[in-house]
Amino acid sequence: MHEIQSAQIKQFPFVVAVMSHQNEYLCAGSVISNGLILTTAKCTLQPISYVLLNTTRDKKDETTTMLHVIKTEKFPTFTGSDSLKDVGLIYTEKHNSSVASKIKVSNFTSARNIADVEAIGFGLNADVGQPKELQYIGLEQRLYADTGDLMVTYFDCIETKVPTCFKDTGGPVIFENLLIGIVVKGTDECTKEMSGTYAINKRIADCLPTYTFKAWLDERIKKNEE
């Protein structure tokens, strides 16, 4: 497992920053088809204006590509904060394929045999007011009977000096370079430092696996690519 690390430019070219009219960062998303971005339904309810591609920060600069949002869509059963299927899509202008690559959605049907995953987002452990940088963390996924279809991920660590939390949602959860879920809930409270006396198990992010909404997603991707 690895602690929170900063992503290099082009390391995760499918991850986008979803931005507001006021140029404020709202949440992360993943390009799953040209002009189609997967994120949370809660994110789509916010005042979204554009997305930034090819960026490792929540700010526009000369290397980033900005795409305007055309429309958004929520998963049909999403009714509000307690809905399990917190899944949404953002439709943007199409982009030049050299600008961003999409991530392939896994065909997996159960999270039972998946232990170690990577979760990605912006400003995972950033303080309020600080720039949000693209970061990733290695997490251990555990299935519990009482969490239903949610994949609950933990940071299993003996020693780190990196403050550990996950102050973002909407970003991808990845296993073997495939998209297996999205982060629907993070953790705002950071563990400042973990010492070497005992292993710390910290619940970091709750993730919704893609198999719980894949039929709907496949349909949307197919329609988008027609």
Short mmCIF file of C-alpha atoms in Angstrom, two decimals:
data_model
loop_
_atom_site.label_atom_id
_atom_site.label_comp_id
_atom_site.label_asym_id
_atom_site.label_seq_id
_atom_site.Cartn_x
_atom_site.Cartn_y
_atom_site.Cartn_z
CA MET A 1 0.00 0.00 0.00
CA HIS A 2 1.31 3.47 -0.66
CA GLU A 3 0.64 6.76 1.07
CA ILE A 4 -0.82 9.81 -0.69
CA GLN A 5 1.38 10.73 -3.63
CA SER A 6 1.29 13.55 -6.17
CA ALA A 7 0.41 12.53 -9.71
CA GLN A 8 2.75 13.40 -12.55
CA ILE A 9 1.46 15.17 -15.65
CA LYS A 10 -0.12 12.62 -18.03
CA GLN A 11 -0.03 9.87 -15.37
CA PHE A 12 -3.83 9.78 -15.20
CA PRO A 13 -4.88 11.53 -18.44
CA PHE A 14 -8.49 10.43 -18.00
CA VAL A 15 -9.03 12.29 -14.71
CA VAL A 16 -10.73 15.68 -14.95
CA ALA A 17 -11.31 18.56 -12.56
CA VAL A 18 -14.96 19.66 -12.54
CA MET A 19 -15.18 23.44 -12.12
CA SER A 20 -17.84 26.05 -11.32
CA HIS A 21 -18.68 29.39 -12.99
CA GLN A 22 -16.57 31.04 -10.29
CA ASN A 23 -13.58 28.86 -11.25
CA GLU A 24 -13.92 26.92 -8.02
CA TYR A 25 -13.08 23.25 -7.93
CA LEU A 26 -16.13 21.05 -7.27
CA CYS A 27 -15.16 17.41 -7.71
CA ALA A 28 -13.24 14.90 -9.82
CA GLY A 29 -14.45 12.83 -12.75
CA SER A 30 -13.21 10.30 -15.31
CA VAL A 31 -13.39 10.44 -19.10
CA ILE A 32 -15.13 7.21 -20.15
CA SER A 33 -15.88 8.25 -23.73
CA ASN A 34 -15.08 11.34 -25.79
CA GLY A 35 -17.29 14.07 -24.31
CA LEU A 36 -18.63 11.88 -21.50
CA ILE A 37 -17.43 12.09 -17.90
CA LEU A 38 -18.37 9.84 -15.00
CA THR A 39 -18.70 11.43 -11.55
CA THR A 40 -21.18 11.46 -8.65
CA ALA A 41 -24.82 12.54 -8.99
CA LYS A 42 -24.22 15.01 -6.15
CA CYS A 43 -21.52 16.63 -8.25
CA THR A 44 -23.91 17.10 -11.19
CA LEU A 45 -26.31 19.00 -8.88
CA GLN A 46 -23.68 21.70 -8.35
CA PRO A 47 -23.23 24.79 -10.57
CA ILE A 48 -20.91 23.10 -13.07
CA SER A 49 -19.51 25.23 -15.85
CA TYR A 50 -16.55 23.43 -17.39
CA VAL A 51 -14.01 20.66 -16.85
CA LEU A 52 -10.24 20.75 -17.02
CA LEU A 53 -8.43 17.97 -18.87
CA ASN A 54 -4.75 17.19 -18.73
CA THR A 55 -4.29 18.95 -15.45
CA THR A 56 -2.61 18.11 -12.16
CA ARG A 57 -4.11 21.18 -10.42
CA ASP A 58 -7.48 22.84 -9.97
CA LYS A 59 -6.39 25.86 -12.03
CA LYS A 60 -6.28 26.63 -15.75
CA ASP A 61 -2.90 27.19 -17.31
CA GLU A 62 -1.41 27.00 -20.80
CA THR A 63 -1.08 23.19 -20.70
CA THR A 64 -4.65 22.39 -19.63
CA THR A 65 -7.65 21.94 -21.91
CA MET A 66 -10.97 23.41 -20.91
CA LEU A 67 -14.23 21.84 -22.11
CA HIS A 68 -17.63 23.44 -21.60
CA VAL A 69 -20.40 21.38 -20.07
CA ILE A 70 -23.40 20.77 -22.33
CA LYS A 71 -25.66 18.84 -19.96
CA THR A 72 -25.63 16.46 -17.00
CA GLU A 73 -27.54 13.33 -16.12
CA LYS A 74 -28.12 11.46 -12.86
CA PHE A 75 -28.65 7.76 -12.37
CA PRO A 76 -32.45 7.22 -12.60
CA THR A 77 -32.91 6.03 -9.01
CA PHE A 78 -30.88 8.85 -7.45
CA THR A 79 -33.22 10.95 -5.32
CA GLY A 80 -30.92 12.74 -2.90
CA SER A 81 -28.23 12.47 -0.30
CA ASP A 82 -29.15 9.01 0.97
CA SER A 83 -29.50 7.35 -2.42
CA LEU A 84 -27.03 4.53 -2.88
CA LYS A 85 -26.54 5.03 -6.62
CA ASP A 86 -24.74 8.36 -6.34
CA VAL A 87 -23.71 8.30 -10.00
CA GLY A 88 -23.84 11.05 -12.58
CA LEU A 89 -22.63 11.86 -16.08
CA ILE A 90 -21.35 15.14 -17.47
CA TYR A 91 -21.61 15.69 -21.22
CA THR A 92 -19.02 18.08 -22.62
CA GLU A 93 -17.82 19.27 -25.98
CA LYS A 94 -15.86 16.58 -27.81
CA HIS A 95 -12.08 16.87 -27.59
CA ASN A 96 -9.09 16.05 -29.71
CA SER A 97 -8.12 12.49 -28.76
CA SER A 98 -4.48 13.51 -28.30
CA VAL A 99 -5.63 15.76 -25.44
CA ALA A 100 -7.09 13.11 -23.16
CA SER A 101 -7.49 9.39 -23.10
CA LYS A 102 -10.48 7.60 -21.67
CA ILE A 103 -10.30 4.85 -19.08
CA LYS A 104 -11.87 1.49 -19.79
CA VAL A 105 -14.61 0.37 -17.43
CA SER A 106 -13.95 -3.05 -15.93
CA ASN A 107 -16.31 -5.95 -16.63
CA PHE A 108 -15.89 -7.31 -13.11
CA THR A 109 -19.07 -8.46 -11.38
CA SER A 110 -17.93 -8.86 -7.77
CA ALA A 111 -15.47 -7.09 -5.50
CA ARG A 112 -14.75 -10.25 -3.49
CA ASN A 113 -11.37 -10.98 -5.03
CA ILE A 114 -10.15 -7.41 -5.17
CA ALA A 115 -7.94 -6.34 -2.29
CA ASP A 116 -5.66 -3.47 -3.25
CA VAL A 117 -6.99 -0.55 -5.27
CA GLU A 118 -5.93 2.97 -6.13
CA ALA A 119 -8.16 5.98 -5.59
CA ILE A 120 -7.52 9.30 -7.30
CA GLY A 121 -8.69 12.84 -6.64
CA PHE A 122 -7.71 16.47 -6.22
CA GLY A 123 -6.46 17.96 -2.96
CA LEU A 124 -6.93 14.77 -0.96
CA ASN A 125 -5.10 16.19 2.04
CA ALA A 126 -5.00 19.90 1.09
CA ASP A 127 -5.81 22.52 3.70
CA VAL A 128 -8.67 24.93 3.03
CA GLY A 129 -7.57 27.62 0.59
CA GLN A 130 -4.58 25.65 -0.67
CA PRO A 131 -4.31 24.70 -4.34
CA LYS A 132 -5.74 21.24 -4.96
CA GLU A 133 -3.27 18.96 -6.68
CA LEU A 134 -4.02 15.65 -8.37
CA GLN A 135 -3.10 12.88 -5.93
CA TYR A 136 -3.53 9.14 -5.54
CA ILE A 137 -3.36 6.63 -2.71
CA GLY A 138 -3.19 2.85 -2.42
CA LEU A 139 -6.05 1.44 -0.37
CA GLU A 140 -7.24 -1.91 0.85
CA GLN A 141 -10.79 -2.76 -0.14
CA ARG A 142 -13.03 -4.69 2.23
CA LEU A 143 -16.56 -5.91 1.78
CA TYR A 144 -18.83 -5.93 4.79
CA ALA A 145 -22.31 -7.37 4.94
CA ASP A 146 -23.76 -4.16 6.34
CA THR A 147 -22.42 -1.89 3.59
CA GLY A 148 -24.36 -3.57 0.80
CA ASP A 149 -22.74 -2.93 -2.56
CA LEU A 150 -20.39 -0.24 -1.28
CA MET A 151 -16.68 -0.99 -1.36
CA VAL A 152 -15.19 0.41 1.82
CA THR A 153 -11.50 1.20 1.52
CA TYR A 154 -8.89 1.52 4.23
CA PHE A 155 -5.39 2.85 4.55
CA ASP A 156 -3.44 0.10 6.21
CA CYS A 157 -0.21 1.59 7.39
CA ILE A 158 2.57 1.24 9.89
CA GLU A 159 4.40 4.49 9.40
CA THR A 160 3.90 7.65 7.39
CA LYS A 161 4.51 11.35 7.89
CA VAL A 162 2.02 12.26 5.16
CA PRO A 163 -1.31 13.59 6.49
CA THR A 164 -3.87 11.01 5.39
CA CYS A 165 -7.46 11.77 4.37
CA PHE A 166 -9.54 11.97 1.19
CA LYS A 167 -11.20 15.36 0.76
CA ASP A 168 -12.71 14.69 -2.64
CA THR A 169 -15.43 12.71 -4.41
CA GLY A 170 -16.25 11.65 -7.95
CA GLY A 171 -12.78 10.38 -8.82
CA PRO A 172 -11.96 6.91 -10.11
CA VAL A 173 -11.10 3.77 -8.17
CA ILE A 174 -8.73 1.65 -10.22
CA PHE A 175 -7.67 -1.98 -10.22
CA GLU A 176 -5.22 -3.31 -12.83
CA ASN A 177 -5.58 -0.09 -14.87
CA LEU A 178 -9.35 -0.50 -15.20
CA LEU A 179 -12.08 1.62 -13.67
CA ILE A 180 -13.87 -0.43 -11.02
CA GLY A 181 -15.68 2.28 -9.08
CA ILE A 182 -16.09 5.92 -8.12
CA VAL A 183 -15.47 7.58 -4.77
CA VAL A 184 -18.84 8.57 -3.34
CA LYS A 185 -17.63 9.55 0.13
CA GLY A 186 -14.23 10.58 1.44
CA THR A 187 -12.81 11.60 4.81
CA ASP A 188 -12.29 15.23 5.77
CA GLU A 189 -10.37 14.63 8.96
CA CYS A 190 -6.71 13.94 8.35
CA THR A 191 -4.57 11.65 10.45
CA LYS A 192 -1.48 13.82 10.79
CA GLU A 193 1.18 11.20 11.27
CA MET A 194 1.26 7.47 11.88
CA SER A 195 4.04 6.12 14.02
CA GLY A 196 5.72 2.76 13.77
CA THR A 197 4.43 1.26 16.99
CA TYR A 198 1.23 -0.22 15.58
CA ALA A 199 -0.56 -0.45 12.25
CA ILE A 200 -3.32 2.05 11.71
CA ASN A 201 -6.41 1.09 9.85
CA LYS A 202 -8.14 4.23 8.71
CA ARG A 203 -11.35 4.20 6.71
CA ILE A 204 -10.57 6.52 3.82
CA ALA A 205 -13.16 6.30 1.08
CA ASP A 206 -16.45 4.61 0.29
CA CYS A 207 -16.67 3.61 -3.35
CA LEU A 208 -19.55 2.53 -5.53
CA PRO A 209 -18.48 -0.36 -7.78
CA THR A 210 -19.17 0.05 -11.48
CA TYR A 211 -21.00 -3.29 -11.72
CA THR A 212 -23.90 -1.73 -9.78
CA PHE A 213 -24.60 0.68 -12.67
CA LYS A 214 -22.71 -0.82 -15.63
CA ALA A 215 -25.72 -1.68 -17.84
CA TRP A 216 -26.89 1.94 -17.65
CA LEU A 217 -23.35 3.20 -18.23
CA ASP A 218 -22.73 0.95 -21.25
CA GLU A 219 -25.95 2.21 -22.81
CA ARG A 220 -24.89 5.84 -22.33
CA ILE A 221 -21.40 5.22 -23.72
CA LYS A 222 -22.82 3.44 -26.76
CA LYS A 223 -25.27 6.27 -27.43
CA ASN A 224 -22.50 8.85 -27.01
CA GLU A 225 -20.28 7.07 -29.52
CA GLU A 226 -22.92 6.66 -32.23
#
